[in-house]
Every structure is written in structure tokens, then in C-alpha cells.
XYZ file of N, CA, C and O in Angstrom:
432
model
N 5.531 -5.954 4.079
C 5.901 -6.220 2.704
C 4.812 -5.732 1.747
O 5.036 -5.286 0.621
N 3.468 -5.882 2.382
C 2.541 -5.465 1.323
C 2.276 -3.908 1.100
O 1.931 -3.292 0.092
N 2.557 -3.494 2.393
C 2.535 -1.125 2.138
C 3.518 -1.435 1.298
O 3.357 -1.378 0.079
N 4.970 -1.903 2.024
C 5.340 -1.634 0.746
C 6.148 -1.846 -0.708
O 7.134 -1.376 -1.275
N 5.226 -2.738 -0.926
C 4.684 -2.689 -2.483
C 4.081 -2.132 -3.370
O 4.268 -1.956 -4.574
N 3.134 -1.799 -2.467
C 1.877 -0.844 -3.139
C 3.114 1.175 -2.767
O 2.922 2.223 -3.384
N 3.594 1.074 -2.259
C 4.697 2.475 -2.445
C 5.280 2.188 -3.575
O 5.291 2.886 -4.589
N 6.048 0.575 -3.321
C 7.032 0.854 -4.446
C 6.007 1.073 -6.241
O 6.524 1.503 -7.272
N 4.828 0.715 -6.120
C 4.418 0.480 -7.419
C 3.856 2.385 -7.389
O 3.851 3.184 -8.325
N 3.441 2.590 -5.933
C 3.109 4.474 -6.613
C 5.096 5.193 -6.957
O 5.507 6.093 -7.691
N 5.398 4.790 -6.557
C 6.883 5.261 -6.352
C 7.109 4.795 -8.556
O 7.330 5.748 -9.304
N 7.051 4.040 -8.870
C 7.409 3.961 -9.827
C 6.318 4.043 -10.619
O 6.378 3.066 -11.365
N 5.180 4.793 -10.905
C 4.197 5.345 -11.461
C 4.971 6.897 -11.560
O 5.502 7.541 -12.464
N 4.727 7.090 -10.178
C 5.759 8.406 -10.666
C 7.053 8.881 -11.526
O 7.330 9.742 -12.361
N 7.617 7.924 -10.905
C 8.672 8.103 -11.752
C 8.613 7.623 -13.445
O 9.419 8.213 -14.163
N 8.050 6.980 -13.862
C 7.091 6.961 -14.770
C 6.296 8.185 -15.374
O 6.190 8.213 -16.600
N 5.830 9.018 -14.764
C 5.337 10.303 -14.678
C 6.669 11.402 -15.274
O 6.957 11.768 -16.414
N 7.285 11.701 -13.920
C 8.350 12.597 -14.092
C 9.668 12.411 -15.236
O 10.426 13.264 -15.695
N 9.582 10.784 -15.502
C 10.928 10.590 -16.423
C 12.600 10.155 -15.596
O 13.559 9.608 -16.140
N 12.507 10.517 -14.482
C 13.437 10.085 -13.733
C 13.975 10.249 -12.298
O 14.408 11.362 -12.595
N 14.251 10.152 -11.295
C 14.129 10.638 -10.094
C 15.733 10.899 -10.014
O 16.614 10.162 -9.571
N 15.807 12.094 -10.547
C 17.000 12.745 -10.818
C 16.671 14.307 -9.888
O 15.519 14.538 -9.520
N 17.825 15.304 -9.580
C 17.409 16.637 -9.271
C 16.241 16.742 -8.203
O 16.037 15.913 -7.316
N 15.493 17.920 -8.435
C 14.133 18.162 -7.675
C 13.452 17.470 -7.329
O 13.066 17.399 -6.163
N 12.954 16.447 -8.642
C 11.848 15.020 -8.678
C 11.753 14.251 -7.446
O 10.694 13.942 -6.901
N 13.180 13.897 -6.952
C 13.699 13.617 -5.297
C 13.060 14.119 -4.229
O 12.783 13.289 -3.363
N 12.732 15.271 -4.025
C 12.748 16.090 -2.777
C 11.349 16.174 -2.352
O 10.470 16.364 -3.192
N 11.053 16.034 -0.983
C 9.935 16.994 -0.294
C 8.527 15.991 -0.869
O 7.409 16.098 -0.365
N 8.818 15.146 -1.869
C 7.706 14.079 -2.391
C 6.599 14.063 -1.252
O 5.523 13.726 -1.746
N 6.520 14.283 -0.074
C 5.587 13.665 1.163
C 4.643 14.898 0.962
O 3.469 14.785 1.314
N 5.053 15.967 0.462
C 4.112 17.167 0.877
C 2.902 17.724 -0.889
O 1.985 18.536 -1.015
N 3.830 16.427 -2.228
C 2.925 16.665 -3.091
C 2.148 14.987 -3.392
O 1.107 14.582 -3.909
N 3.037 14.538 -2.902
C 1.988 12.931 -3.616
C 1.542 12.572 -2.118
O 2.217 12.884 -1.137
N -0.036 11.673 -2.039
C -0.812 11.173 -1.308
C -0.204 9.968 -0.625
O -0.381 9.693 0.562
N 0.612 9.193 -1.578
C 1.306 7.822 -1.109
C 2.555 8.163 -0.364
O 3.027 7.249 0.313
N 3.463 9.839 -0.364
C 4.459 9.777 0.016
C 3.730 10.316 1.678
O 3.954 9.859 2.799
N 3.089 11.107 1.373
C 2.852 11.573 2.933
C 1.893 10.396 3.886
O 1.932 10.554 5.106
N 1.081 9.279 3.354
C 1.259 8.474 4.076
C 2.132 7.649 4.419
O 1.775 6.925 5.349
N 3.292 7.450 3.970
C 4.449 6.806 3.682
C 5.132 7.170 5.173
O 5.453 6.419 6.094
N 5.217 8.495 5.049
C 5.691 9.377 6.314
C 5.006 9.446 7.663
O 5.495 9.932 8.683
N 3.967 8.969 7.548
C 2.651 9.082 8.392
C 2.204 7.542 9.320
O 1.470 7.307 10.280
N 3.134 6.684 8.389
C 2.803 5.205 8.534
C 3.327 4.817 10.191
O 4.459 4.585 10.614
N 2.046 4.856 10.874
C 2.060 4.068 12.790
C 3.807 3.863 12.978
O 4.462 4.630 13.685
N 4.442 2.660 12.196
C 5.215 2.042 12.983
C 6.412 3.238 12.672
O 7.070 3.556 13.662
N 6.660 3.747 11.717
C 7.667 4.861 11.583
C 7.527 6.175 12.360
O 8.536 6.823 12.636
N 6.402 6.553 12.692
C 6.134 7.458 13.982
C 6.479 6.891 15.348
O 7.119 7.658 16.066
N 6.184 5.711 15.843
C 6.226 5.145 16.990
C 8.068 4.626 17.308
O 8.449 4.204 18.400
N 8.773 4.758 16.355
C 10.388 4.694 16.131
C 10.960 6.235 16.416
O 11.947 6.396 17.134
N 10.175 7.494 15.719
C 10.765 8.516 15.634
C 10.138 9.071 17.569
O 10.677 9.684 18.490
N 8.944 8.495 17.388
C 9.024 9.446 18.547
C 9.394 8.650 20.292
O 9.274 9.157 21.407
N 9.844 7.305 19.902
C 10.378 6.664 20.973
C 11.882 7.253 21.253
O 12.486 7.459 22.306
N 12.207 7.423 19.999
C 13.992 8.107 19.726
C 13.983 9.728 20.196
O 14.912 9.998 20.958
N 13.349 10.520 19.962
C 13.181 12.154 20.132
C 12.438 11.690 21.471
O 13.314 12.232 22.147
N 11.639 11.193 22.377
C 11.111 11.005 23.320
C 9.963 12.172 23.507
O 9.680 12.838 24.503
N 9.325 12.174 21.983
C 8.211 13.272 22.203
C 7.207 12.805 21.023
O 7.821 12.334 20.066
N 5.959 12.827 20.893
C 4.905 13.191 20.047
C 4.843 14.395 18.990
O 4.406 14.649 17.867
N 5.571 14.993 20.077
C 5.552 16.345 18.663
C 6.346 16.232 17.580
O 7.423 16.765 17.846
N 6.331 15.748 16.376
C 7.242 15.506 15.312
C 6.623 15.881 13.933
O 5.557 15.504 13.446
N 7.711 16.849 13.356
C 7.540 17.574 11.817
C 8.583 16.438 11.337
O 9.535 15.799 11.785
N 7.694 16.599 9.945
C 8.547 16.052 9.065
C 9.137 17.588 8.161
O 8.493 18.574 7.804
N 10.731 17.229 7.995
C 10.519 18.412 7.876
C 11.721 18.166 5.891
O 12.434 19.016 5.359
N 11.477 16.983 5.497
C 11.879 16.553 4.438
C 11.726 15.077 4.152
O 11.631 14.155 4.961
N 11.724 15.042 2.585
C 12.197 13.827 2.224
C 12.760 13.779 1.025
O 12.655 14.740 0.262
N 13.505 12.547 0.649
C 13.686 12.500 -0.408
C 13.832 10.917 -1.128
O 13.436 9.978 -0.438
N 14.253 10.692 -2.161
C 14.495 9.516 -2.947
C 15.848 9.047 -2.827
O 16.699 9.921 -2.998
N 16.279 7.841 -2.565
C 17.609 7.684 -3.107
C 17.126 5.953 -3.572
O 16.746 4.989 -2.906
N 17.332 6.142 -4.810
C 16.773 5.150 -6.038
C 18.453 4.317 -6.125
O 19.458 4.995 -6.340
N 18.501 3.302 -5.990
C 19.597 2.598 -6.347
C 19.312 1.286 -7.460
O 19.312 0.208 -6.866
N 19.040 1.155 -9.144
C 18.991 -0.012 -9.241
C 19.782 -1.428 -8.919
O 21.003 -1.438 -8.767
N 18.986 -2.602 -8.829
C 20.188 -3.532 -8.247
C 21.364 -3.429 -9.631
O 21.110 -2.924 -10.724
N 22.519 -3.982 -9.263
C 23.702 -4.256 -9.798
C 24.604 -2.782 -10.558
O 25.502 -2.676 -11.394
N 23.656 -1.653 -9.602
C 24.320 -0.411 -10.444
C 25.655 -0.249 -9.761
O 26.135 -0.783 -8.761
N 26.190 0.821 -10.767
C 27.463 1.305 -10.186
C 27.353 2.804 -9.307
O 28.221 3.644 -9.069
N 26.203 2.759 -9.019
C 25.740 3.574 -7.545
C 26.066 3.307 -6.789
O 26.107 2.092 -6.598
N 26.633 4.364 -5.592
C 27.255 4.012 -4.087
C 26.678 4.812 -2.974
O 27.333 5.850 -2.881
N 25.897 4.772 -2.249
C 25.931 5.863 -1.016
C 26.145 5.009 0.170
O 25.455 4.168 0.746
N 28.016 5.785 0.448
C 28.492 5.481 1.259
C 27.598 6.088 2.730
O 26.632 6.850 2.704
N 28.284 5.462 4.015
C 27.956 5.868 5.437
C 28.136 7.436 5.222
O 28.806 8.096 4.428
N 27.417 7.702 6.073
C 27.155 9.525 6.125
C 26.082 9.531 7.286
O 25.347 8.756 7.900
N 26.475 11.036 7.213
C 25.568 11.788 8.699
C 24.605 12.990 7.960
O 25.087 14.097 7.718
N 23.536 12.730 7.709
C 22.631 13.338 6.741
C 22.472 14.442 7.590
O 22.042 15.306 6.826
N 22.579 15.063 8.994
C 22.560 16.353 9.681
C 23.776 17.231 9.199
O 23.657 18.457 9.202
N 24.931 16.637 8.790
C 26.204 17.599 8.436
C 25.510 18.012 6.647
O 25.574 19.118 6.112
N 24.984 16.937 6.141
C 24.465 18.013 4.605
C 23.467 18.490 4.758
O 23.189 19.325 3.898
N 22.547 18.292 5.717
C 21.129 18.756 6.149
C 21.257 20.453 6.804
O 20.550 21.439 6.599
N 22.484 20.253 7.657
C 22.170 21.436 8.989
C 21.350 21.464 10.133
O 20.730 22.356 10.712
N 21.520 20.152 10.324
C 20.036 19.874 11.175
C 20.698 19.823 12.625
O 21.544 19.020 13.018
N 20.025 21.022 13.423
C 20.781 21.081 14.609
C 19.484 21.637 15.540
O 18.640 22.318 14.958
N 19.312 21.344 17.024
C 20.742 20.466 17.551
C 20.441 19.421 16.981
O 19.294 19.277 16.556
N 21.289 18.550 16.850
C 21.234 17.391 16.562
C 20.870 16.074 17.224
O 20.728 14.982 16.673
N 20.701 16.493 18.990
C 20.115 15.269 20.007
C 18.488 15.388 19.678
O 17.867 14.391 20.046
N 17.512 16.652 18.917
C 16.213 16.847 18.342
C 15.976 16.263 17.222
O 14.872 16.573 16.774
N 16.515 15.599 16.637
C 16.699 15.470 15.171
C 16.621 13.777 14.937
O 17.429 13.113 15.586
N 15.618 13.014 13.978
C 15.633 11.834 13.396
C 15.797 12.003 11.930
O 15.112 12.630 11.122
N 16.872 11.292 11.786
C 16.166 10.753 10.025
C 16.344 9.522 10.026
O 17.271 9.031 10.670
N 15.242 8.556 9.090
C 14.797 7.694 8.610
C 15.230 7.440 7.283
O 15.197 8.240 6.348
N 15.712 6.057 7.267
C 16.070 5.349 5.908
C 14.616 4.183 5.340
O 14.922 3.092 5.821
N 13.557 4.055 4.730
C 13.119 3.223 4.625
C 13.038 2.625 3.291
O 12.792 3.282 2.280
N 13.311 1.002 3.318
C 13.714 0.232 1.966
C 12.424 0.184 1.354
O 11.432 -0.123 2.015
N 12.373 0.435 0.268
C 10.782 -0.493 -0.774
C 10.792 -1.802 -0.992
O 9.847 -2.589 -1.051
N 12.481 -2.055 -1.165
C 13.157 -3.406 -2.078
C 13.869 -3.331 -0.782
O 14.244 -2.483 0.027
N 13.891 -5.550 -1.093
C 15.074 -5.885 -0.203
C 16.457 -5.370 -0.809
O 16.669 -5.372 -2.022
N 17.519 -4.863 0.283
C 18.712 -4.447 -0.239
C 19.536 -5.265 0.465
O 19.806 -5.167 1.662
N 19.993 -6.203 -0.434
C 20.891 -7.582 -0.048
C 22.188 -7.420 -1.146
O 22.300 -6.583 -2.042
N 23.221 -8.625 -0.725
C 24.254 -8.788 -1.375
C 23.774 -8.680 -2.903
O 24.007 -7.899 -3.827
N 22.875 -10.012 -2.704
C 22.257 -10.743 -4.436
C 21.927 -9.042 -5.218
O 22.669 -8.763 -6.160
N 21.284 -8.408 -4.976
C 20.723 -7.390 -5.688
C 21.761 -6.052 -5.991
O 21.708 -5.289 -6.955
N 22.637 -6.034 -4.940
C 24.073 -4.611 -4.866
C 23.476 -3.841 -4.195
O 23.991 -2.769 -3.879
């Protein structure tokens, strides 16, 4: 809870910065800000990706934002982020969802 907090507060410095995490602002964040690529880097999210791929060797090879405020009329339904990605084969392949905020009923 406490990493992340201290993300969510660089996470919204930035965005603060940029004006909105709309378009581009989203993307690839791990390879220009310090907090996103440890973010990506963080023990227990390596030790998930590479128990799942059953290897050490692991690129990150994106990221991005998906900002939902609570009670918006934002939706991201179930999806397979390799069919908009192209990410093949696909038995090589992790992606990771990680929350800043609890995402519960109470909040949407």
C-alpha cells in the first residue's frame, strides 16, 4: 500500500505536469519517468512474470496508463491486450494490470 502511494502521488505529479493522461502521455511512461521504470522493476511483479513465462529473461516491452476516475462513465471492458498489442506467440507473452487505487464497487 505504501509503493503504492508514493506511484500514485508521482503518477499524479505528472499528470499534473502533462495536463492529462490522454493520447501519447499514456504510453511507454517506464522508459521516461524514474518512478515508472521502478514501478516495472518492482521484486514482486518480476517474480509473477517470470514464474508465468518460466524464465528470468524478461523485456518490458510497454506500458501504459489506464486512469479511471471513481464514479466515471469510463468502461474497460474484459479484453485480450495481445489481439490490440500483436503480441505473439502468445504462450511468451505477460501483461500486467497493476491498481494504485483500490478498485471496488464503492468507487466504480
Amino acid at each position: 500500500a505504501e509503493d503504492a502511494a508514493k506511484m500514485l502521488t508521482a503518477l499524479d505529479r505528472y499528470e499534473a505536469q502533462v495536463g492529462s493522461l490522454q493520447g501519447d502521455w499514456r504510453f511507454k511512461l517506464h522508459v521516461l519517468l524514474p518512478w515508472a521504470a521502478e514501478l516495472v522493476r518492482a521484486p514482486a511483479l518480476l517474480d509473477a512474470v517470470e514464474a508465468a513465462l518460466g524464465t528470468g529473461d524478461i523485456l518490458v516491452w510497454s506500458s501504459d496508463i489506464n486512469a479511471k476516475p471513481p464514479n466515471s462513465e469510463g468502461f474497460f471492458p474484459w479484453h485480450q491486450d495481445g489481439t490490440y498489442a500483436g503480441l505473439e506467440p502468445a504462450e511468451d507473452v505477460v501483461t500486467a494490470w497493476i491498481a494504485l487505487t483500490p478498485s471496488t464497487t464503492q468507487n466504480g
